[in-house]
């Protein structure tokens, strides 16, 4: 609980306000990339090489709007899921931090959607949680929710860090990413504490079958987070033919290594997997496949 | 795209995505209720339908009932 107190103090002391702290009137230039080329979803693919310079710029600008849309949509789900659980007695010890967490996530939604409204376009993202009530124990659903939040934030953090440090992209875009990185660092620490605390408890309650199913969900969730960053509408807008086929091909080929755009991101994702294995939310067999891909990827970075 | 062609092509699409035999899917199979289509495949199915039927499916007011079966998809977006 000491860690929660530290995070709580940091949230209060480092309180940021996107309404007043960001250079909103500094319109990002259309002559610049809004995200580094290596972050563009089709960078390195033949379809990207075929685009003229003007279309490459447009693609980077649309995909930054997409990143804002995916982030705000995901954070909306985070708030909804956290709000549903925050007053449960068993989460009492975490409750004070939940208040700040939800406030900060709401600020992020404001920040990302405001950018889309002013300078870009909001791309609706469907989060079809259609399985409904599939768990025999409510604890499993709660734990999976906390794990989803953690994974969503840890993977996305790597993209924000690269953009926050890139001086070639517009100042407002950099500032938005820097703002997000600062808050998410605390949220990730909090998320790990929360998941660690309840993984052991949940595992001791639920059946082996339910726990195995949870592990499969975690594995699938990690390895499909990149899907939302591949957008058919955007590909069509910049003139790519067979956009759906391109998306299908790329999401099939890729996994969470899509988010490894820097050595720091590589270390974080490795650490995330080790953490999930340590608390047995990711099976070692699943990870052996991932580790092989990870080593190959590190070799080319 | 006519109904017959849409049904056949969609059965193939779902079969590939869900890794099940085409014989397990009919035009009136409850796609989500049967467990054949999960949330991930549903997202891909929506994009596929938009592409095949050249329509736009509004996410904001999306109703799962329209994707209950291949028949309901076609009657919602194919005509």
Short mmCIF file of N, CA and C in Angstrom, two decimals, chain A residues 69-129:
data_model
loop_
_atom_site.label_atom_id
_atom_site.label_comp_id
_atom_site.label_asym_id
_atom_site.label_seq_id
_atom_site.Cartn_x
_atom_site.Cartn_y
_atom_site.Cartn_z
N UNK A 69 -7.53 8.59 -31.64
CA UNK A 69 -8.86 7.96 -31.57
C UNK A 69 -8.80 6.64 -30.82
N UNK A 70 -7.81 5.82 -31.13
CA UNK A 70 -7.68 4.52 -30.46
C UNK A 70 -7.41 4.74 -28.96
N UNK A 71 -6.55 5.73 -28.66
CA UNK A 71 -6.22 6.00 -27.25
C UNK A 71 -7.46 6.46 -26.50
N UNK A 72 -8.20 7.42 -27.06
CA UNK A 72 -9.35 7.94 -26.32
C UNK A 72 -10.44 6.89 -26.20
N UNK A 73 -10.61 6.09 -27.23
CA UNK A 73 -11.62 5.04 -27.18
C UNK A 73 -11.25 3.99 -26.13
N UNK A 74 -9.98 3.63 -26.09
CA UNK A 74 -9.52 2.65 -25.10
C UNK A 74 -9.66 3.20 -23.69
N UNK A 75 -9.36 4.48 -23.53
CA UNK A 75 -9.44 5.07 -22.19
C UNK A 75 -10.88 5.23 -21.73
N UNK A 76 -11.77 5.41 -22.68
CA UNK A 76 -13.20 5.43 -22.34
C UNK A 76 -13.60 4.08 -21.73
N UNK A 77 -13.09 3.00 -22.33
CA UNK A 77 -13.38 1.66 -21.79
C UNK A 77 -12.74 1.48 -20.41
N UNK A 78 -11.52 2.01 -20.27
CA UNK A 78 -10.82 1.93 -18.99
C UNK A 78 -11.66 2.59 -17.90
N UNK A 79 -12.12 3.81 -18.19
CA UNK A 79 -12.92 4.55 -17.19
C UNK A 79 -14.19 3.77 -16.87
N UNK A 80 -14.88 3.29 -17.91
CA UNK A 80 -16.14 2.57 -17.68
C UNK A 80 -15.91 1.35 -16.79
N UNK A 81 -14.86 0.60 -17.11
CA UNK A 81 -14.59 -0.62 -16.35
C UNK A 81 -14.11 -0.34 -14.93
N UNK A 82 -13.28 0.69 -14.78
CA UNK A 82 -12.80 1.05 -13.44
C UNK A 82 -13.94 1.59 -12.59
N UNK A 83 -14.78 2.43 -13.20
CA UNK A 83 -15.90 3.02 -12.46
C UNK A 83 -16.85 1.94 -11.96
N UNK A 84 -17.04 0.90 -12.77
CA UNK A 84 -17.92 -0.20 -12.37
C UNK A 84 -17.41 -0.89 -11.11
N UNK A 85 -16.08 -0.90 -10.95
CA UNK A 85 -15.49 -1.69 -9.87
C UNK A 85 -15.00 -0.87 -8.68
N UNK A 86 -14.86 0.43 -8.83
CA UNK A 86 -14.12 1.22 -7.84
C UNK A 86 -14.73 1.23 -6.44
N UNK A 87 -16.04 1.01 -6.34
CA UNK A 87 -16.65 1.06 -5.01
C UNK A 87 -16.84 -0.32 -4.38
N UNK A 88 -16.35 -1.37 -5.04
CA UNK A 88 -16.41 -2.69 -4.43
C UNK A 88 -15.54 -2.70 -3.17
N UNK A 89 -16.02 -3.34 -2.16
CA UNK A 89 -15.31 -3.35 -0.88
C UNK A 89 -13.88 -3.87 -1.03
N UNK A 90 -13.72 -4.91 -1.84
CA UNK A 90 -12.38 -5.51 -1.93
C UNK A 90 -11.35 -4.58 -2.57
N UNK A 91 -11.79 -3.53 -3.25
CA UNK A 91 -10.84 -2.60 -3.85
C UNK A 91 -10.71 -1.31 -3.03
N UNK A 92 -11.18 -1.37 -1.79
CA UNK A 92 -11.19 -0.19 -0.94
C UNK A 92 -9.81 0.45 -0.80
N UNK A 93 -8.81 -0.40 -0.65
CA UNK A 93 -7.45 0.13 -0.44
C UNK A 93 -6.95 0.91 -1.65
N UNK A 94 -7.50 0.62 -2.81
CA UNK A 94 -7.05 1.27 -4.04
C UNK A 94 -7.94 2.45 -4.44
N UNK A 95 -9.03 2.61 -3.69
CA UNK A 95 -10.09 3.53 -4.13
C UNK A 95 -9.61 4.97 -4.32
N UNK A 96 -8.81 5.47 -3.37
CA UNK A 96 -8.38 6.87 -3.47
C UNK A 96 -7.59 7.10 -4.76
N UNK A 97 -6.84 6.09 -5.15
CA UNK A 97 -6.08 6.28 -6.39
C UNK A 97 -7.00 6.17 -7.62
N UNK A 98 -8.03 5.33 -7.50
CA UNK A 98 -8.98 5.22 -8.61
C UNK A 98 -9.55 6.59 -9.00
N UNK A 99 -9.84 7.43 -7.99
CA UNK A 99 -10.41 8.77 -8.29
C UNK A 99 -9.48 9.54 -9.23
N UNK A 100 -8.18 9.55 -8.86
CA UNK A 100 -7.22 10.30 -9.68
C UNK A 100 -7.03 9.64 -11.05
N UNK A 101 -6.99 8.33 -11.01
CA UNK A 101 -6.79 7.56 -12.24
C UNK A 101 -7.89 7.92 -13.25
N UNK A 102 -9.13 7.90 -12.80
CA UNK A 102 -10.25 8.18 -13.70
C UNK A 102 -10.21 9.64 -14.18
N UNK A 103 -9.85 10.54 -13.27
CA UNK A 103 -9.76 11.95 -13.66
C UNK A 103 -8.68 12.13 -14.74
N UNK A 104 -7.54 11.46 -14.52
CA UNK A 104 -6.44 11.62 -15.48
C UNK A 104 -6.79 10.98 -16.83
N UNK A 105 -7.45 9.84 -16.79
CA UNK A 105 -7.84 9.20 -18.05
C UNK A 105 -8.87 10.07 -18.78
N UNK A 106 -9.75 10.70 -18.03
CA UNK A 106 -10.74 11.59 -18.65
C UNK A 106 -10.04 12.78 -19.32
N UNK A 107 -8.99 13.30 -18.66
CA UNK A 107 -8.20 14.38 -19.27
C UNK A 107 -7.57 13.93 -20.58
N UNK A 108 -7.13 12.68 -20.61
CA UNK A 108 -6.51 12.17 -21.84
C UNK A 108 -7.54 12.10 -22.97
N UNK A 109 -8.74 11.67 -22.62
CA UNK A 109 -9.79 11.61 -23.64
C UNK A 109 -10.04 13.01 -24.19
N UNK A 110 -10.13 13.98 -23.26
CA UNK A 110 -10.33 15.37 -23.69
C UNK A 110 -9.19 15.78 -24.64
N UNK A 111 -7.97 15.50 -24.23
CA UNK A 111 -6.79 15.94 -25.00
C UNK A 111 -6.77 15.32 -26.40
N UNK A 112 -6.98 14.02 -26.46
CA UNK A 112 -6.90 13.35 -27.77
C UNK A 112 -8.05 13.74 -28.69
N UNK A 113 -9.25 13.81 -28.14
CA UNK A 113 -10.38 14.14 -29.01
C UNK A 113 -10.36 15.62 -29.40
N UNK A 114 -9.85 16.47 -28.50
CA UNK A 114 -9.72 17.90 -28.84
C UNK A 114 -8.78 18.08 -30.03
N UNK A 115 -7.69 17.30 -30.02
CA UNK A 115 -6.76 17.38 -31.15
C UNK A 115 -7.47 16.98 -32.44
N UNK A 116 -8.22 15.88 -32.37
CA UNK A 116 -8.93 15.41 -33.57
C UNK A 116 -9.93 16.47 -34.05
N UNK A 117 -10.64 17.08 -33.10
CA UNK A 117 -11.64 18.10 -33.46
C UNK A 117 -10.99 19.30 -34.12
N UNK A 118 -9.87 19.74 -33.55
CA UNK A 118 -9.25 20.98 -34.05
C UNK A 118 -8.46 20.77 -35.34
N UNK A 119 -7.66 19.71 -35.37
CA UNK A 119 -6.68 19.61 -36.44
C UNK A 119 -6.75 18.31 -37.26
N UNK A 120 -7.47 17.34 -36.80
CA UNK A 120 -7.48 16.06 -37.50
C UNK A 120 -8.87 15.54 -37.71
N UNK A 121 -9.04 14.27 -37.44
CA UNK A 121 -10.33 13.62 -37.64
C UNK A 121 -10.44 12.51 -36.60
N UNK A 122 -11.63 12.36 -36.04
CA UNK A 122 -11.81 11.28 -35.07
C UNK A 122 -12.28 10.02 -35.81
N UNK A 123 -11.58 8.92 -35.61
CA UNK A 123 -11.97 7.66 -36.24
C UNK A 123 -12.64 6.77 -35.20
N UNK A 124 -13.95 6.54 -35.33
CA UNK A 124 -14.63 5.71 -34.34
C UNK A 124 -14.01 4.32 -34.26
N UNK A 125 -13.83 3.85 -33.05
CA UNK A 125 -13.22 2.53 -32.83
C UNK A 125 -14.24 1.65 -32.12
N UNK A 126 -14.43 0.48 -32.66
CA UNK A 126 -15.40 -0.44 -32.06
C UNK A 126 -14.70 -1.36 -31.07
N UNK A 127 -15.16 -1.33 -29.85
CA UNK A 127 -14.65 -2.26 -28.85
C UNK A 127 -15.75 -3.26 -28.55
N UNK A 128 -15.86 -4.27 -29.36
CA UNK A 128 -17.02 -5.17 -29.21
C UNK A 128 -16.80 -6.23 -28.14
N UNK A 129 -17.08 -5.87 -26.91
CA UNK A 129 -16.99 -6.86 -25.85
C UNK A 129 -18.26 -7.70 -25.88
#
